[in-house]
mmCIF file of C-alpha atoms in Angstrom:
data_model
loop_
_atom_site.group_PDB
_atom_site.id
_atom_site.type_symbol
_atom_site.label_atom_id
_atom_site.label_comp_id
_atom_site.label_asym_id
_atom_site.label_seq_id
_atom_site.Cartn_x
_atom_site.Cartn_y
_atom_site.Cartn_z
ATOM 1 C CA MET Z 1 69.208 95.145 116.818
ATOM 2 C CA LYS Z 2 72.183 95.654 119.031
ATOM 3 C CA ASN Z 3 75.077 97.341 117.266
ATOM 4 C CA ARG Z 4 78.536 97.891 118.592
ATOM 5 C CA LEU Z 5 81.605 99.472 117.104
ATOM 6 C CA LEU Z 6 84.734 99.617 119.199
ATOM 7 C CA ILE Z 7 87.627 101.566 117.755
ATOM 8 C CA HIS Z 8 90.939 101.996 119.449
ATOM 9 C CA GLY Z 9 94.605 102.224 118.790
ATOM 10 C CA PHE Z 10 96.668 103.887 116.135
ATOM 11 C CA VAL Z 11 99.651 103.293 113.908
ATOM 12 C CA MET Z 12 102.637 105.541 114.218
ATOM 13 C CA LEU Z 13 103.358 107.817 111.304
ATOM 14 C CA ALA Z 14 106.735 106.865 109.940
ATOM 15 C CA ALA Z 15 109.675 109.190 110.221
ATOM 16 C CA LEU Z 16 112.921 108.929 108.344
ATOM 17 C CA THR Z 17 116.134 110.683 109.208
ATOM 18 C CA ALA Z 18 119.252 110.805 107.121
ATOM 19 C CA CYS Z 19 122.823 110.089 108.141
ATOM 20 C CA SER Z 20 125.398 112.694 107.254
ATOM 21 C CA SER Z 21 129.157 112.725 107.387
ATOM 22 C CA ASP Z 22 131.476 115.411 108.714
ATOM 23 C CA ASP Z 23 133.200 115.811 105.350
ATOM 24 C CA ASP Z 24 130.328 115.816 102.854
ATOM 25 C CA SER Z 25 127.459 117.700 104.493
ATOM 26 C CA GLN Z 26 127.905 120.881 102.438
ATOM 27 C CA ALA Z 27 126.054 121.553 99.212
ATOM 28 C CA PRO Z 28 128.478 121.375 96.263
ATOM 29 C CA VAL Z 29 129.168 124.609 94.438
ATOM 30 C CA ASN Z 30 127.177 124.824 91.177
ATOM 31 C CA ASP Z 31 125.687 121.398 91.894
ATOM 32 C CA THR Z 32 123.738 119.978 88.954
ATOM 33 C CA PRO Z 33 121.483 116.925 88.694
ATOM 34 C CA LYS Z 34 123.470 113.755 88.080
ATOM 35 C CA LEU Z 35 123.217 110.042 88.765
ATOM 36 C CA ARG Z 36 123.973 109.331 92.403
ATOM 37 C CA GLN Z 37 123.466 106.431 94.777
ATOM 38 C CA LEU Z 38 120.717 107.760 97.065
ATOM 39 C CA THR Z 39 120.243 106.362 100.563
ATOM 40 C CA ILE Z 40 117.218 107.023 102.765
ATOM 41 C CA THR Z 41 117.765 105.792 106.312
ATOM 42 C CA PRO Z 42 116.449 104.777 108.749
ATOM 43 C CA VAL Z 43 113.003 103.746 107.538
ATOM 44 C CA ILE Z 44 110.575 102.979 110.370
ATOM 45 C CA THR Z 45 107.497 102.162 108.303
ATOM 46 C CA ARG Z 46 106.451 98.640 107.441
ATOM 47 C CA ALA Z 47 106.030 96.096 104.666
ATOM 48 C CA THR Z 48 105.288 93.207 107.031
ATOM 49 C CA LEU Z 49 102.619 93.879 109.655
ATOM 50 C CA SER Z 50 101.820 92.029 112.860
ATOM 51 C CA ASP Z 51 98.846 92.716 115.116
ATOM 52 C CA VAL Z 52 100.042 93.511 118.636
ATOM 53 C CA GLY Z 53 96.911 94.412 120.552
ATOM 54 C CA ASP Z 54 96.142 98.068 119.879
ATOM 55 C CA ILE Z 55 98.820 98.673 117.238
ATOM 56 C CA LEU Z 56 100.232 97.208 114.062
ATOM 57 C CA ARG Z 57 103.933 96.502 114.366
ATOM 58 C CA GLY Z 58 105.868 96.489 111.129
ATOM 59 C CA SER Z 59 109.176 95.387 109.682
ATOM 60 C CA TRP Z 60 110.901 95.325 106.304
ATOM 61 C CA SER Z 61 112.416 92.305 104.593
ATOM 62 C CA ASN Z 62 114.482 91.414 101.544
ATOM 63 C CA GLY Z 63 112.696 92.260 98.298
ATOM 64 C CA ASP Z 64 110.594 95.130 99.634
ATOM 65 C CA ALA Z 65 110.679 98.201 97.403
ATOM 66 C CA MET Z 66 109.456 101.774 97.148
ATOM 67 C CA THR Z 67 109.333 104.179 94.208
ATOM 68 C CA TYR Z 68 110.890 107.637 94.277
ATOM 69 C CA VAL Z 69 109.792 110.635 92.212
ATOM 70 C CA ASN Z 70 112.143 113.624 91.911
ATOM 71 C CA PHE Z 71 110.144 116.800 91.302
ATOM 72 C CA SER Z 72 113.152 119.135 91.083
ATOM 73 C CA THR Z 73 115.526 117.833 88.436
ATOM 74 C CA SER Z 74 115.850 119.318 84.967
ATOM 75 C CA VAL Z 75 114.706 115.934 83.664
ATOM 76 C CA ASN Z 76 110.927 116.009 84.097
ATOM 77 C CA ASN Z 77 109.916 113.973 87.132
ATOM 78 C CA THR Z 78 112.540 111.244 87.096
ATOM 79 C CA HIS Z 79 111.389 108.191 89.010
ATOM 80 C CA GLY Z 80 112.511 104.671 89.793
ATOM 81 C CA PRO Z 81 112.973 101.994 92.454
ATOM 82 C CA LEU Z 82 114.465 102.157 95.933
ATOM 83 C CA VAL Z 83 115.121 98.748 97.515
ATOM 84 C CA VAL Z 84 115.520 97.646 101.110
ATOM 85 C CA GLN Z 85 119.057 97.004 102.338
ATOM 86 C CA TYR Z 86 118.481 94.720 105.315
ATOM 87 C CA ASP Z 87 115.682 93.122 107.334
ATOM 88 C CA GLY Z 88 114.268 94.815 110.383
ATOM 89 C CA THR Z 89 111.909 97.414 111.788
ATOM 90 C CA ILE Z 90 114.506 100.082 110.965
ATOM 91 C CA THR Z 91 116.290 99.763 107.633
ATOM 92 C CA SER Z 92 117.752 101.702 104.697
ATOM 93 C CA PHE Z 93 116.509 102.022 101.134
ATOM 94 C CA THR Z 94 118.848 102.822 98.275
ATOM 95 C CA GLY Z 95 118.802 103.261 94.510
ATOM 96 C CA THR Z 96 120.404 105.108 91.600
ATOM 97 C CA VAL Z 97 118.714 108.504 91.411
ATOM 98 C CA THR Z 98 119.173 111.560 89.233
ATOM 99 C CA CYS Z 99 119.338 114.282 91.872
ATOM 100 C CA ALA Z 100 121.038 117.413 93.166
ATOM 101 C CA TYR Z 101 121.371 119.038 96.566
ATOM 102 C CA GLY Z 102 117.998 120.430 97.725
ATOM 103 C CA ASP Z 103 115.865 118.372 95.311
ATOM 104 C CA ARG Z 104 112.336 117.583 96.465
ATOM 105 C CA LEU Z 105 111.612 113.841 96.489
ATOM 106 C CA ALA Z 106 108.466 111.793 96.973
ATOM 107 C CA VAL Z 107 108.571 108.126 98.001
ATOM 108 C CA ILE Z 108 105.718 105.701 97.459
ATOM 109 C CA TYR Z 109 104.950 102.283 98.925
ATOM 110 C CA PRO Z 110 104.001 99.802 97.499
ATOM 111 C CA ALA Z 111 106.293 100.541 94.556
ATOM 112 C CA THR Z 112 104.594 101.657 91.341
ATOM 113 C CA ASP Z 113 105.634 102.659 87.840
ATOM 114 C CA THR Z 114 102.187 103.846 86.729
ATOM 115 C CA PHE Z 115 101.541 107.583 87.091
ATOM 116 C CA SER Z 116 99.078 110.187 85.866
ATOM 117 C CA ILE Z 117 100.745 112.746 83.603
ATOM 118 C CA ASN Z 118 99.755 116.398 83.227
ATOM 119 C CA SER Z 119 99.699 116.548 79.424
ATOM 120 C CA SER Z 120 100.113 120.332 79.251
ATOM 121 C CA ILE Z 121 103.493 120.275 80.997
ATOM 122 C CA GLY Z 122 104.454 116.614 80.565
ATOM 123 C CA LYS Z 123 105.050 116.034 84.270
ATOM 124 C CA ILE Z 124 103.776 113.525 86.816
ATOM 125 C CA SER Z 125 100.641 114.756 88.583
ATOM 126 C CA GLY Z 126 99.676 111.734 90.695
ATOM 127 C CA TYR Z 127 98.983 108.037 90.882
ATOM 128 C CA THR Z 128 96.051 105.742 91.643
ATOM 129 C CA ILE Z 129 95.645 103.334 94.537
ATOM 130 C CA ASP Z 130 93.323 100.359 94.174
ATOM 131 C CA LEU Z 131 91.354 98.814 97.038
ATOM 132 C CA THR Z 132 89.922 95.898 95.066
ATOM 133 C CA GLY Z 133 91.123 92.318 95.497
ATOM 134 C CA GLN Z 134 91.715 92.461 99.254
ATOM 135 C CA ASP Z 135 91.493 89.047 100.929
ATOM 136 C CA GLY Z 136 91.114 90.089 104.565
ATOM 137 C CA THR Z 137 94.546 88.883 105.653
ATOM 138 C CA LEU Z 138 97.147 91.117 107.244
ATOM 139 C CA ALA Z 139 99.955 89.712 105.073
ATOM 140 C CA THR Z 140 98.241 90.641 101.791
ATOM 141 C CA LEU Z 141 97.197 94.026 103.139
ATOM 142 C CA ALA Z 142 100.773 94.818 104.170
ATOM 143 C CA ASN Z 143 102.268 93.855 100.801
ATOM 144 C CA ARG Z 144 99.677 95.358 98.462
ATOM 145 C CA TYR Z 145 97.302 97.758 100.249
ATOM 146 C CA HIS Z 146 99.171 99.503 103.066
ATOM 147 C CA TYR Z 147 99.687 102.626 100.978
ATOM 148 C CA ILE Z 148 102.363 104.923 102.391
ATOM 149 C CA TYR Z 149 103.492 108.264 100.989
ATOM 150 C CA GLY Z 150 106.459 110.402 101.975
ATOM 151 C CA GLU Z 151 108.316 113.446 100.787
ATOM 152 C CA GLY Z 152 111.453 115.317 101.687
ATOM 153 C CA THR Z 153 114.695 116.841 100.499
ATOM 154 C CA VAL Z 154 118.118 115.686 99.317
ATOM 155 C CA ASN Z 155 120.348 117.176 102.009
ATOM 156 C CA ASP Z 156 123.812 115.691 101.534
ATOM 157 C CA VAL Z 157 125.626 114.958 98.262
ATOM 158 C CA THR Z 158 128.995 113.982 96.875
ATOM 159 C CA GLU Z 159 129.892 113.364 93.243
ATOM 160 C CA THR Z 160 128.503 109.824 93.447
ATOM 161 C CA THR Z 161 126.255 109.599 96.530
ATOM 162 C CA ALA Z 162 123.350 111.391 98.204
ATOM 163 C CA THR Z 163 121.186 111.070 101.308
ATOM 164 C CA ALA Z 164 117.734 112.440 102.073
ATOM 165 C CA THR Z 165 115.509 113.277 105.001
ATOM 166 C CA VAL Z 166 111.926 112.166 104.316
ATOM 167 C CA SER Z 167 108.770 112.193 106.429
ATOM 168 C CA MET Z 168 106.142 109.530 105.690
ATOM 169 C CA LYS Z 169 102.535 108.750 106.489
ATOM 170 C CA SER Z 170 99.946 106.044 105.852
ATOM 171 C CA LEU Z 171 97.250 107.228 103.431
ATOM 172 C CA LEU Z 172 94.488 104.819 104.500
ATOM 173 C CA THR Z 173 92.742 103.502 107.595
ATOM 174 C CA VAL Z 174 93.303 99.846 108.483
ATOM 175 C CA VAL Z 175 90.340 98.218 110.245
ATOM 176 C CA LYS Z 176 90.222 94.806 111.897
ATOM 177 C CA PHE Z 177 86.588 93.632 111.763
ATOM 178 C CA ILE Z 178 85.260 91.008 114.192
ATOM 179 C CA PHE Z 179 81.613 89.963 113.727
ATOM 180 C CA PHE Z 180 79.073 88.487 116.140
ATOM 181 C CA ASP Z 181 75.600 87.056 115.530
ATOM 182 C CA GLU Z 182 73.391 89.232 117.731
ATOM 183 C CA LYS Z 183 71.478 86.069 118.762
ATOM 184 C CA ASN Z 184 74.726 84.549 120.066
ATOM 185 C CA ASP Z 185 77.228 87.328 120.614
ATOM 186 C CA ASP Z 186 79.626 85.399 122.822
ATOM 187 C CA THR Z 187 81.497 83.727 119.962
ATOM 188 C CA PRO Z 188 82.787 85.525 116.820
ATOM 189 C CA LEU Z 189 81.426 84.377 113.478
ATOM 190 C CA ASN Z 190 83.705 82.265 111.309
ATOM 191 C CA VAL Z 191 83.756 84.696 108.365
ATOM 192 C CA SER Z 192 84.545 83.639 104.782
ATOM 193 C CA SER Z 193 83.611 86.886 102.982
ATOM 194 C CA MET Z 194 82.380 90.409 103.624
ATOM 195 C CA SER Z 195 81.378 93.516 101.725
ATOM 196 C CA ILE Z 196 81.117 97.104 102.867
ATOM 197 C CA ILE Z 197 79.248 100.121 101.487
ATOM 198 C CA TYR Z 198 78.483 103.659 102.579
ATOM 199 C CA GLY Z 199 75.040 104.238 104.033
ATOM 200 C CA ASP Z 200 72.206 102.392 102.310
ATOM 201 C CA LEU Z 201 72.531 99.436 99.980
ATOM 202 C CA SER Z 202 72.641 101.585 96.821
ATOM 203 C CA ASN Z 203 75.549 103.864 97.702
ATOM 204 C CA GLY Z 204 78.508 101.557 97.104
ATOM 205 C CA TYR Z 205 82.074 102.224 98.173
ATOM 206 C CA PRO Z 206 84.856 103.806 96.044
ATOM 207 C CA GLN Z 207 87.093 101.109 94.652
ATOM 208 C CA LYS Z 208 89.983 103.411 93.784
ATOM 209 C CA ALA Z 209 91.523 106.685 94.935
ATOM 210 C CA MET Z 210 93.760 109.301 93.355
ATOM 211 C CA VAL Z 211 96.842 110.615 95.124
ATOM 212 C CA ASP Z 212 97.354 114.144 93.786
ATOM 213 C CA LEU Z 213 101.071 114.922 93.974
ATOM 214 C CA THR Z 214 100.552 118.532 92.906
ATOM 215 C CA GLN Z 215 99.016 119.407 96.281
ATOM 216 C CA SER Z 216 101.082 120.642 99.211
ATOM 217 C CA ASP Z 217 99.196 118.290 101.559
ATOM 218 C CA VAL Z 218 98.849 114.886 99.901
ATOM 219 C CA HIS Z 219 95.899 112.588 100.681
ATOM 220 C CA ALA Z 220 94.021 109.733 98.998
ATOM 221 C CA GLU Z 221 90.836 111.039 97.408
ATOM 222 C CA GLY Z 222 88.043 108.653 96.400
ATOM 223 C CA GLU Z 223 87.398 108.727 92.681
ATOM 224 C CA ALA Z 224 83.853 109.726 91.751
ATOM 225 C CA GLN Z 225 83.431 107.569 88.646
ATOM 226 C CA GLU Z 226 80.212 105.600 88.863
ATOM 227 C CA SER Z 227 81.997 102.351 87.990
ATOM 228 C CA TYR Z 228 84.051 102.692 91.179
ATOM 229 C CA ARG Z 229 81.662 104.415 93.565
ATOM 230 C CA ASN Z 230 78.523 102.323 93.084
ATOM 231 C CA HIS Z 231 80.061 98.933 93.792
ATOM 232 C CA ASN Z 232 80.516 97.243 97.141
ATOM 233 C CA LEU Z 233 84.057 96.777 98.388
ATOM 234 C CA SER Z 234 84.198 92.983 98.554
ATOM 235 C CA ILE Z 235 86.584 90.886 100.627
ATOM 236 C CA ILE Z 236 86.939 87.135 99.988
ATOM 237 C CA LEU Z 237 89.129 85.345 102.506
ATOM 238 C CA PRO Z 238 91.354 82.408 101.530
ATOM 239 C CA ASN Z 239 90.185 80.628 104.701
ATOM 240 C CA ALA Z 240 87.295 81.384 107.037
ATOM 241 C CA THR Z 241 88.395 83.045 110.271
ATOM 242 C CA LYS Z 242 87.050 84.133 113.646
ATOM 243 C CA ASN Z 243 90.165 86.142 114.393
ATOM 244 C CA GLY Z 244 89.372 89.272 112.412
ATOM 245 C CA VAL Z 245 89.123 90.496 108.828
ATOM 246 C CA TYR Z 246 91.731 93.156 107.973
ATOM 247 C CA VAL Z 247 90.607 95.800 105.468
ATOM 248 C CA ALA Z 248 92.230 98.987 104.127
ATOM 249 C CA LEU Z 249 89.618 101.739 103.763
ATOM 250 C CA LEU Z 250 89.575 105.311 102.500
ATOM 251 C CA PRO Z 251 89.519 107.821 105.365
ATOM 252 C CA GLY Z 252 87.569 111.059 105.355
ATOM 253 C CA GLY Z 253 84.043 111.806 104.185
ATOM 254 C CA PHE Z 254 83.612 110.567 100.635
ATOM 255 C CA PRO Z 255 80.817 110.686 99.698
ATOM 256 C CA LYS Z 256 79.170 113.177 102.086
ATOM 257 C CA LEU Z 257 76.142 111.455 103.572
ATOM 258 C CA GLY Z 258 74.922 114.218 105.850
ATOM 259 C CA ASP Z 259 76.391 112.978 109.149
ATOM 260 C CA THR Z 260 76.587 115.907 111.547
ATOM 261 C CA ASP Z 261 78.960 114.302 114.055
ATOM 262 C CA GLY Z 262 81.819 113.648 111.634
ATOM 263 C CA ARG Z 263 81.103 109.926 111.400
ATOM 264 C CA LEU Z 264 80.187 107.926 108.307
ATOM 265 C CA SER Z 265 77.435 105.325 108.079
ATOM 266 C CA PHE Z 266 78.254 101.848 106.773
ATOM 267 C CA THR Z 267 76.308 98.717 105.881
ATOM 268 C CA ILE Z 268 78.323 95.509 106.097
ATOM 269 C CA THR Z 269 77.356 92.055 104.837
ATOM 270 C CA VAL Z 270 79.257 88.946 105.904
ATOM 271 C CA THR Z 271 79.027 85.260 104.989
ATOM 272 C CA ASP Z 272 80.097 82.548 107.405
ATOM 273 C CA ASP Z 273 81.818 79.232 106.659
ATOM 274 C CA LYS Z 274 78.407 77.537 106.231
ATOM 275 C CA GLY Z 275 77.256 80.044 103.591
ATOM 276 C CA LYS Z 276 74.832 81.950 105.832
ATOM 277 C CA SER Z 277 74.690 85.721 105.282
ATOM 278 C CA TYR Z 278 74.391 88.405 107.955
ATOM 279 C CA THR Z 279 74.007 92.187 107.747
ATOM 280 C CA GLY Z 280 74.947 94.894 110.219
ATOM 281 C CA LYS Z 281 75.319 98.667 110.386
ATOM 282 C CA ALA Z 282 77.939 100.878 111.978
ATOM 283 C CA LYS Z 283 79.022 104.510 112.212
ATOM 284 C CA ALA Z 284 82.629 105.581 112.520
ATOM 285 C CA ALA Z 285 85.059 108.361 111.683
ATOM 286 C CA LEU Z 286 87.903 106.883 109.638
ATOM 287 C CA VAL Z 287 91.153 108.711 110.288
ATOM 288 C CA GLU Z 288 94.159 108.636 107.960
ATOM 289 C CA GLY Z 289 96.914 106.430 109.353
ATOM 290 C CA GLU Z 290 94.851 104.859 112.141
ATOM 291 C CA PHE Z 291 94.507 101.183 113.035
ATOM 292 C CA ALA Z 292 90.992 100.511 114.347
ATOM 293 C CA VAL Z 293 89.416 97.400 115.850
ATOM 294 C CA ALA Z 294 85.672 97.148 115.130
ATOM 295 C CA GLN Z 295 83.417 94.578 116.830
ATOM 296 C CA ILE Z 296 80.056 94.533 115.056
ATOM 297 C CA ASN Z 297 76.817 92.680 115.762
ATOM 298 C CA VAL Z 298 75.006 91.417 112.671
ATOM 299 C CA GLN Z 299 71.728 89.574 112.099
#
């Protein structure tokens, strides 16, 4: 069986820089945590994604939101919403935040209010991302599965306002899958569903991942619970398409399957618009933050 996997392109890691004024850039004397209107700007990540050849181009729009967590205030791990201020590739997010000069902040997209709590100290330790329910479309992936994490520092405060400088990154790999019947590999299959697993048919694929906020270098780690790991990651499209199935996948090597070249083995099953099933195999190294295009022959 002929097998091909073409991977190219990348998505830019987002960077945020803060605006500061000439008058208010100094840390206040004896500054204490208090409610302030926090602004993070500009934000160059994305809530809406469009496929432009080798990259995903993103923009924000009205209603998009992130969640902040403040790890430094005297109030244990205050958190809440930050909302977009205007449409565009570059925008500002703002919200009412309990903060002080120098506080360490985390920002999370999509917004969440569900966190894991370290019971011994009563503080936030992390949160869970969920890969189930994907429908293969770029719009749904952008709104619900394009998990982005950032952290930084409050660097400019007044009595009522604050700004922050935050660096951000995508936690997952986004893959655009295009499938071909190896007996007729000139025309892509019109795919209505697909499922993906690690290695052989019994290995499954982790359905969820934990983001551990207590680590200095934050990544998405696949949860090892059997109920997550031993199930296929299933994608059911709203409409059959030949133009590519977009899927958010966990990067890295979970579980370890013994590959010596750094790549993981996958088995992928697809169903076309006539209900016929096909199976193919591929090997690839999934890199955090990358956009990859995979063309796969199935039989």
